[in-house]
mmCIF file of C-alpha atoms (C1' of nucleotides) in Angstrom:
data_model
loop_
_atom_site.group_PDB
_atom_site.id
_atom_site.type_symbol
_atom_site.label_atom_id
_atom_site.label_comp_id
_atom_site.label_asym_id
_atom_site.label_seq_id
_atom_site.Cartn_x
_atom_site.Cartn_y
_atom_site.Cartn_z
ATOM 1 C CA MET W 1033 -16.224 25.499 -75.371
ATOM 2 C CA SER W 1034 -14.498 23.743 -72.518
ATOM 3 C CA TRP W 1035 -11.329 21.708 -72.276
ATOM 4 C CA THR W 1036 -12.651 18.197 -72.587
ATOM 5 C CA ASN W 1037 -10.248 15.283 -72.443
ATOM 6 C CA GLU W 1038 -10.512 14.921 -76.167
ATOM 7 C CA ARG W 1039 -9.681 18.536 -76.859
ATOM 8 C CA VAL W 1040 -6.794 18.456 -74.403
ATOM 9 C CA GLU W 1041 -5.367 15.372 -76.050
ATOM 10 C CA LEU W 1042 -5.616 17.000 -79.459
ATOM 11 C CA LEU W 1043 -3.968 20.067 -78.048
ATOM 12 C CA LYS W 1044 -1.077 18.010 -76.727
ATOM 13 C CA LYS W 1045 -0.667 16.259 -80.039
ATOM 14 C CA LEU W 1046 -0.725 19.362 -82.185
ATOM 15 C CA TRP W 1047 1.543 21.222 -79.801
ATOM 16 C CA SER W 1048 4.098 18.456 -79.842
ATOM 17 C CA ASP W 1049 3.800 18.361 -83.611
ATOM 18 C CA GLY W 1050 5.080 21.886 -83.692
ATOM 19 C CA LEU W 1051 1.937 23.727 -84.671
ATOM 20 C CA SER W 1052 1.676 27.287 -83.450
ATOM 21 C CA ALA W 1053 -0.846 28.298 -80.828
ATOM 22 C CA SER W 1054 -2.991 30.125 -83.348
ATOM 23 C CA GLN W 1055 -2.995 27.167 -85.690
ATOM 24 C CA ILE W 1056 -4.038 24.872 -82.894
ATOM 25 C CA ALA W 1057 -6.753 27.299 -81.907
ATOM 26 C CA GLY W 1058 -7.989 27.167 -85.481
ATOM 27 C CA GLU W 1059 -8.049 23.379 -85.486
ATOM 28 C CA LEU W 1060 -9.824 23.115 -82.171
ATOM 29 C CA GLY W 1061 -12.254 25.902 -82.777
ATOM 30 C CA GLY W 1062 -14.008 27.898 -80.130
ATOM 31 C CA VAL W 1063 -10.816 29.085 -78.523
ATOM 32 C CA THR W 1064 -8.273 31.799 -79.149
ATOM 33 C CA ARG W 1065 -4.559 31.358 -79.353
ATOM 34 C CA ASN W 1066 -4.304 32.948 -75.938
ATOM 35 C CA ALA W 1067 -6.508 30.228 -74.536
ATOM 36 C CA VAL W 1068 -4.307 27.627 -76.156
ATOM 37 C CA ILE W 1069 -1.139 29.146 -74.778
ATOM 38 C CA GLY W 1070 -2.682 29.494 -71.358
ATOM 39 C CA LYS W 1071 -3.711 25.860 -71.378
ATOM 40 C CA VAL W 1072 -0.326 24.746 -72.589
ATOM 41 C CA HIS W 1073 1.256 26.442 -69.618
ATOM 42 C CA ARG W 1074 -1.201 25.048 -67.150
ATOM 43 C CA LEU W 1075 -0.538 21.597 -68.519
ATOM 44 C CA GLY W 1076 3.111 22.246 -67.978
ATOM 45 C CA LEU W 1077 4.077 21.318 -71.522
ATOM 46 C CA SER W 1078 5.437 24.646 -72.642
ATOM 47 C CA GLY W 1079 9.048 25.155 -73.608
ATOM 48 C CA ARG W 1080 9.020 23.361 -76.917
ATOM 49 C CA ALA W 1081 12.778 23.792 -77.017
ATOM 50 C CA LYS W 1082 13.988 26.683 -79.121
ATOM 51 C CA THR W 1083 13.878 30.269 -77.985
ATOM 52 C CA ALA W 1084 16.336 30.386 -75.149
ATOM 53 C CA SER W 1085 15.355 34.004 -74.768
ATOM 54 C CA ASN W 1086 17.217 36.214 -72.349
ATOM 55 C CA PRO W 1087 16.244 35.358 -68.810
ATOM 56 C CA SER W 1088 17.469 38.796 -67.884
ATOM 57 C CA LYS W 1089 14.212 40.316 -69.015
ATOM 58 C CA GLN W 1090 11.233 39.042 -67.122
ATOM 59 C CA ARG W 1091 7.579 39.689 -67.730
ATOM 60 C CA ARG W 1092 5.987 42.729 -66.277
ATOM 61 C CA ALA W 1093 2.842 42.751 -68.344
ATOM 62 C CA ARG W 1094 -0.481 44.046 -67.251
ATOM 63 C CA PRO W 1095 0.499 46.678 -64.695
ATOM 64 C CA ASN W 1096 -3.053 47.110 -63.497
ATOM 65 C CA ALA W 1097 -6.673 46.058 -63.825
ATOM 66 C CA PRO W 1098 -8.358 45.891 -67.267
ATOM 67 C CA ALA W 1099 -9.681 49.399 -66.735
ATOM 68 C CA GLY W 1100 -13.378 49.470 -66.215
ATOM 69 C CA THR W 1101 -15.839 46.653 -66.543
ATOM 70 C CA SER W 1102 -16.962 47.426 -70.057
ATOM 71 C CA ALA W 1103 -16.424 44.399 -72.214
ATOM 72 C CA PRO W 1104 -14.188 45.046 -75.232
ATOM 73 C CA LYS W 1105 -15.278 42.088 -77.294
ATOM 74 C CA LYS W 1106 -13.905 41.459 -80.699
ATOM 75 C CA PRO W 1107 -15.851 39.658 -83.422
ATOM 76 C CA ALA W 1108 -12.899 37.583 -84.478
ATOM 77 C CA ALA W 1109 -12.089 38.320 -88.081
ATOM 78 C CA GLN W 1110 -12.650 35.609 -90.660
ATOM 79 C CA PRO W 1111 -10.263 34.678 -93.434
ATOM 80 C CA GLN W 1112 -12.763 35.780 -96.089
ATOM 81 C CA SER W 1113 -12.735 34.792 -99.707
ATOM 82 C CA ILE W 1114 -9.397 33.130 -100.024
ATOM 83 C CA GLY W 1115 -10.272 31.111 -103.069
ATOM 84 C CA ALA W 1116 -11.562 33.342 -105.791
ATOM 85 C CA THR W 1117 -9.715 36.553 -105.118
ATOM 86 C CA ALA W 1118 -6.555 35.109 -103.683
ATOM 87 C CA LEU W 1119 -4.950 34.015 -106.887
ATOM 88 C CA LYS W 1120 -5.098 36.780 -109.416
ATOM 89 C CA ALA W 1121 -4.564 36.129 -113.066
ATOM 90 C CA ASP W 1122 -1.421 38.237 -112.923
ATOM 91 C CA TYR W 1123 0.219 35.633 -110.775
ATOM 92 C CA ALA W 1124 -0.981 32.532 -112.532
ATOM 93 C CA PRO W 1125 1.560 29.783 -111.970
ATOM 94 C CA ALA W 1126 3.902 29.160 -114.846
ATOM 95 C CA PRO W 1127 3.646 25.826 -116.614
ATOM 96 C CA VAL W 1128 5.425 23.269 -114.492
ATOM 97 C CA ALA W 1129 6.306 20.757 -117.123
ATOM 98 C CA GLU W 1130 9.586 20.086 -115.434
ATOM 99 C CA ALA W 1131 9.801 16.944 -113.362
ATOM 100 C CA LYS W 1132 9.576 18.561 -109.981
ATOM 101 C CA PRO W 1133 7.030 16.695 -107.895
ATOM 102 C CA GLU W 1134 6.803 18.774 -104.748
ATOM 103 C CA PRO W 1135 10.059 20.025 -103.380
ATOM 104 C CA ILE W 1136 8.137 22.832 -101.737
ATOM 105 C CA ALA W 1137 6.473 20.526 -99.288
ATOM 106 C CA GLU W 1138 9.770 19.612 -97.741
ATOM 107 C CA LEU W 1139 10.838 23.206 -97.457
ATOM 108 C CA VAL W 1140 7.895 24.345 -95.415
ATOM 109 C CA PRO W 1141 8.298 23.658 -91.715
ATOM 110 C CA ILE W 1142 5.247 22.022 -90.244
ATOM 111 C CA SER W 1143 5.054 24.865 -87.793
ATOM 112 C CA GLN W 1144 4.447 27.315 -90.607
ATOM 113 C CA ARG W 1145 1.962 25.381 -92.646
ATOM 114 C CA ALA W 1146 -1.548 26.705 -92.827
ATOM 115 C CA THR W 1147 -4.930 25.142 -93.268
ATOM 116 C CA ILE W 1148 -7.816 26.810 -95.008
ATOM 117 C CA LEU W 1149 -8.933 27.922 -91.583
ATOM 118 C CA THR W 1150 -5.705 29.606 -90.655
ATOM 119 C CA LEU W 1151 -5.109 31.538 -93.842
ATOM 120 C CA THR W 1152 -5.242 35.304 -93.667
ATOM 121 C CA GLU W 1153 -4.802 37.987 -96.274
ATOM 122 C CA ARG W 1154 -1.115 38.036 -95.517
ATOM 123 C CA THR W 1155 -0.282 34.351 -95.586
ATOM 124 C CA CYS W 1156 1.184 32.561 -98.554
ATOM 125 C CA LYS W 1157 -1.554 30.587 -100.268
ATOM 126 C CA TRP W 1158 0.601 28.262 -102.286
ATOM 127 C CA PRO W 1159 -1.208 24.907 -102.110
ATOM 128 C CA ILE W 1160 0.695 21.818 -101.050
ATOM 129 C CA GLY W 1161 -0.485 18.252 -101.171
ATOM 130 C CA ASP W 1162 -3.614 16.603 -102.458
ATOM 131 C CA PRO W 1163 -6.855 18.464 -101.724
ATOM 132 C CA ALA W 1164 -8.671 15.139 -101.788
ATOM 133 C CA THR W 1165 -6.752 13.863 -98.797
ATOM 134 C CA ASP W 1166 -5.826 14.978 -95.331
ATOM 135 C CA ASP W 1167 -2.340 15.657 -96.531
ATOM 136 C CA PHE W 1168 -3.193 19.071 -97.840
ATOM 137 C CA TYR W 1169 -2.254 22.475 -96.558
ATOM 138 C CA PHE W 1170 -0.939 25.832 -97.629
ATOM 139 C CA CYS W 1171 2.549 27.240 -97.409
ATOM 140 C CA GLY W 1172 1.434 29.608 -94.696
ATOM 141 C CA ARG W 1173 4.495 31.801 -94.604
ATOM 142 C CA GLN W 1174 4.059 35.530 -94.588
ATOM 143 C CA SER W 1175 3.383 37.051 -97.967
ATOM 144 C CA ASP W 1176 3.977 40.546 -99.210
ATOM 145 C CA ALA W 1177 1.051 42.912 -99.357
ATOM 146 C CA GLY W 1178 -1.015 42.427 -102.483
ATOM 147 C CA VAL W 1179 0.417 39.111 -103.536
ATOM 148 C CA PRO W 1180 -0.713 35.602 -102.635
ATOM 149 C CA TYR W 1181 2.748 34.101 -102.327
ATOM 150 C CA CYS W 1182 5.594 34.395 -99.881
ATOM 151 C CA ALA W 1183 9.016 35.758 -100.685
ATOM 152 C CA HIS W 1184 10.569 32.322 -100.726
ATOM 153 C CA HIS W 1185 10.101 29.281 -102.897
ATOM 154 C CA CYS W 1186 6.491 30.042 -103.739
ATOM 155 C CA LYS W 1187 7.460 33.281 -105.362
ATOM 156 C CA ILE W 1188 9.683 31.342 -107.693
ATOM 157 C CA ALA W 1189 6.856 29.103 -108.742
ATOM 158 C CA TYR W 1190 4.839 32.127 -109.770
ATOM 159 C CA GLN W 1191 7.576 33.678 -111.840
ATOM 160 C CA PRO W 1192 8.571 33.391 -115.457
ATOM 161 C CA VAL W 1193 11.226 30.807 -116.116
ATOM 162 C CA ALA W 1194 14.014 33.342 -116.488
ATOM 163 C CA ASP W 1195 13.323 34.984 -113.140
ATOM 164 C CA ARG W 1196 12.828 31.677 -111.456
ATOM 165 C CA ARG W 1197 16.275 30.524 -112.417
ATOM 166 C CA ARG W 1198 17.788 33.699 -111.047
ATOM 167 C CA ASP W 1199 15.945 33.645 -107.740
ATOM 168 C CA ARG W 1200 16.641 29.978 -107.191
ATOM 169 C CA LYS W 1201 20.280 30.880 -107.318
ATOM 170 C CA VAL W 1202 19.874 33.683 -104.813
ATOM 171 C CA ILE W 1203 17.984 31.527 -102.380
ATOM 172 C CA ALA W 1204 20.425 28.678 -102.779
ATOM 173 C CA GLN W 1205 23.262 30.960 -101.796
ATOM 174 C CA ALA W 1206 21.362 32.416 -98.903
ATOM 175 C CA SER W 1207 20.607 29.037 -97.450
ATOM 176 C "C1'" DC C 1183 2.577 45.593 -90.146
ATOM 177 C "C1'" DC C 1184 2.528 40.465 -89.754
ATOM 178 C "C1'" DC C 1185 3.389 36.869 -86.495
ATOM 179 C "C1'" DT C 1186 5.298 33.989 -82.287
ATOM 180 C "C1'" DG C 1187 5.180 32.350 -77.203
ATOM 181 C "C1'" DA C 1188 5.155 34.177 -72.094
ATOM 182 C "C1'" DT C 1189 3.077 36.289 -68.338
ATOM 183 C "C1'" DT C 1190 -0.231 38.499 -65.251
ATOM 184 C "C1'" DC C 1191 -4.382 38.572 -62.893
ATOM 185 C "C1'" DG C 1192 -9.651 39.550 -62.872
ATOM 186 C "C1'" DC C 1193 -13.061 36.510 -63.334
ATOM 187 C "C1'" DG N 843 -8.934 26.809 -64.106
ATOM 188 C "C1'" DC N 844 -9.762 30.009 -67.724
ATOM 189 C "C1'" DG N 845 -8.248 33.400 -71.121
ATOM 190 C "C1'" DA N 846 -8.011 38.639 -72.525
ATOM 191 C "C1'" DA N 847 -4.671 41.900 -72.243
ATOM 192 C "C1'" DT N 848 -0.225 42.808 -72.492
ATOM 193 C "C1'" DC N 849 4.469 42.096 -73.090
ATOM 194 C "C1'" DA N 850 8.962 40.886 -75.674
ATOM 195 C "C1'" DG N 851 10.792 39.290 -79.646
ATOM 196 C "C1'" DG N 852 11.274 37.502 -84.933
#
DNA sequence: CCCTGATTCGC
DNA sequence: GCGAATCAGG
């Protein structure tokens, strides 16, 4: 794939929206996150604020040639079966009779949200939004090994009522 | 380990 | 110009 005007425009939009390079790469398709980052720099629209990292330490990467001409080549791993196996019966969501529309949506920074294309085995798969519309995504935060939810709000949703109440308190204090 | 963006440099 | 490899950091 090449950087057509359309793809560049989409890149600019998504980048300014706060999506990560890998997420943008997933949306565009046909490119890696490295390609996205490289393009972002060439376009001169890097520095999305944040990260005022120490200027004292400058890059020094890649001390020499890529060693040999043999092509490494990686097949690019696929998300694989996120639907069926992701949500085990053990973690079935507790009944949410309480009037709590979707507070989770507001808690997940856009930059961390994931689409079905950007989910991995270690991303939180808590669904947010309406699957029938474009306003649908997954939490996308990092999850613990073996569980489909992250250690934040989504964990609470998966827990029994008693534990939920306790953890809500903990998180509230931490915030 | 997962992830993030930043940089270099062969192509 | 492109982007893999590599780096530094969360």
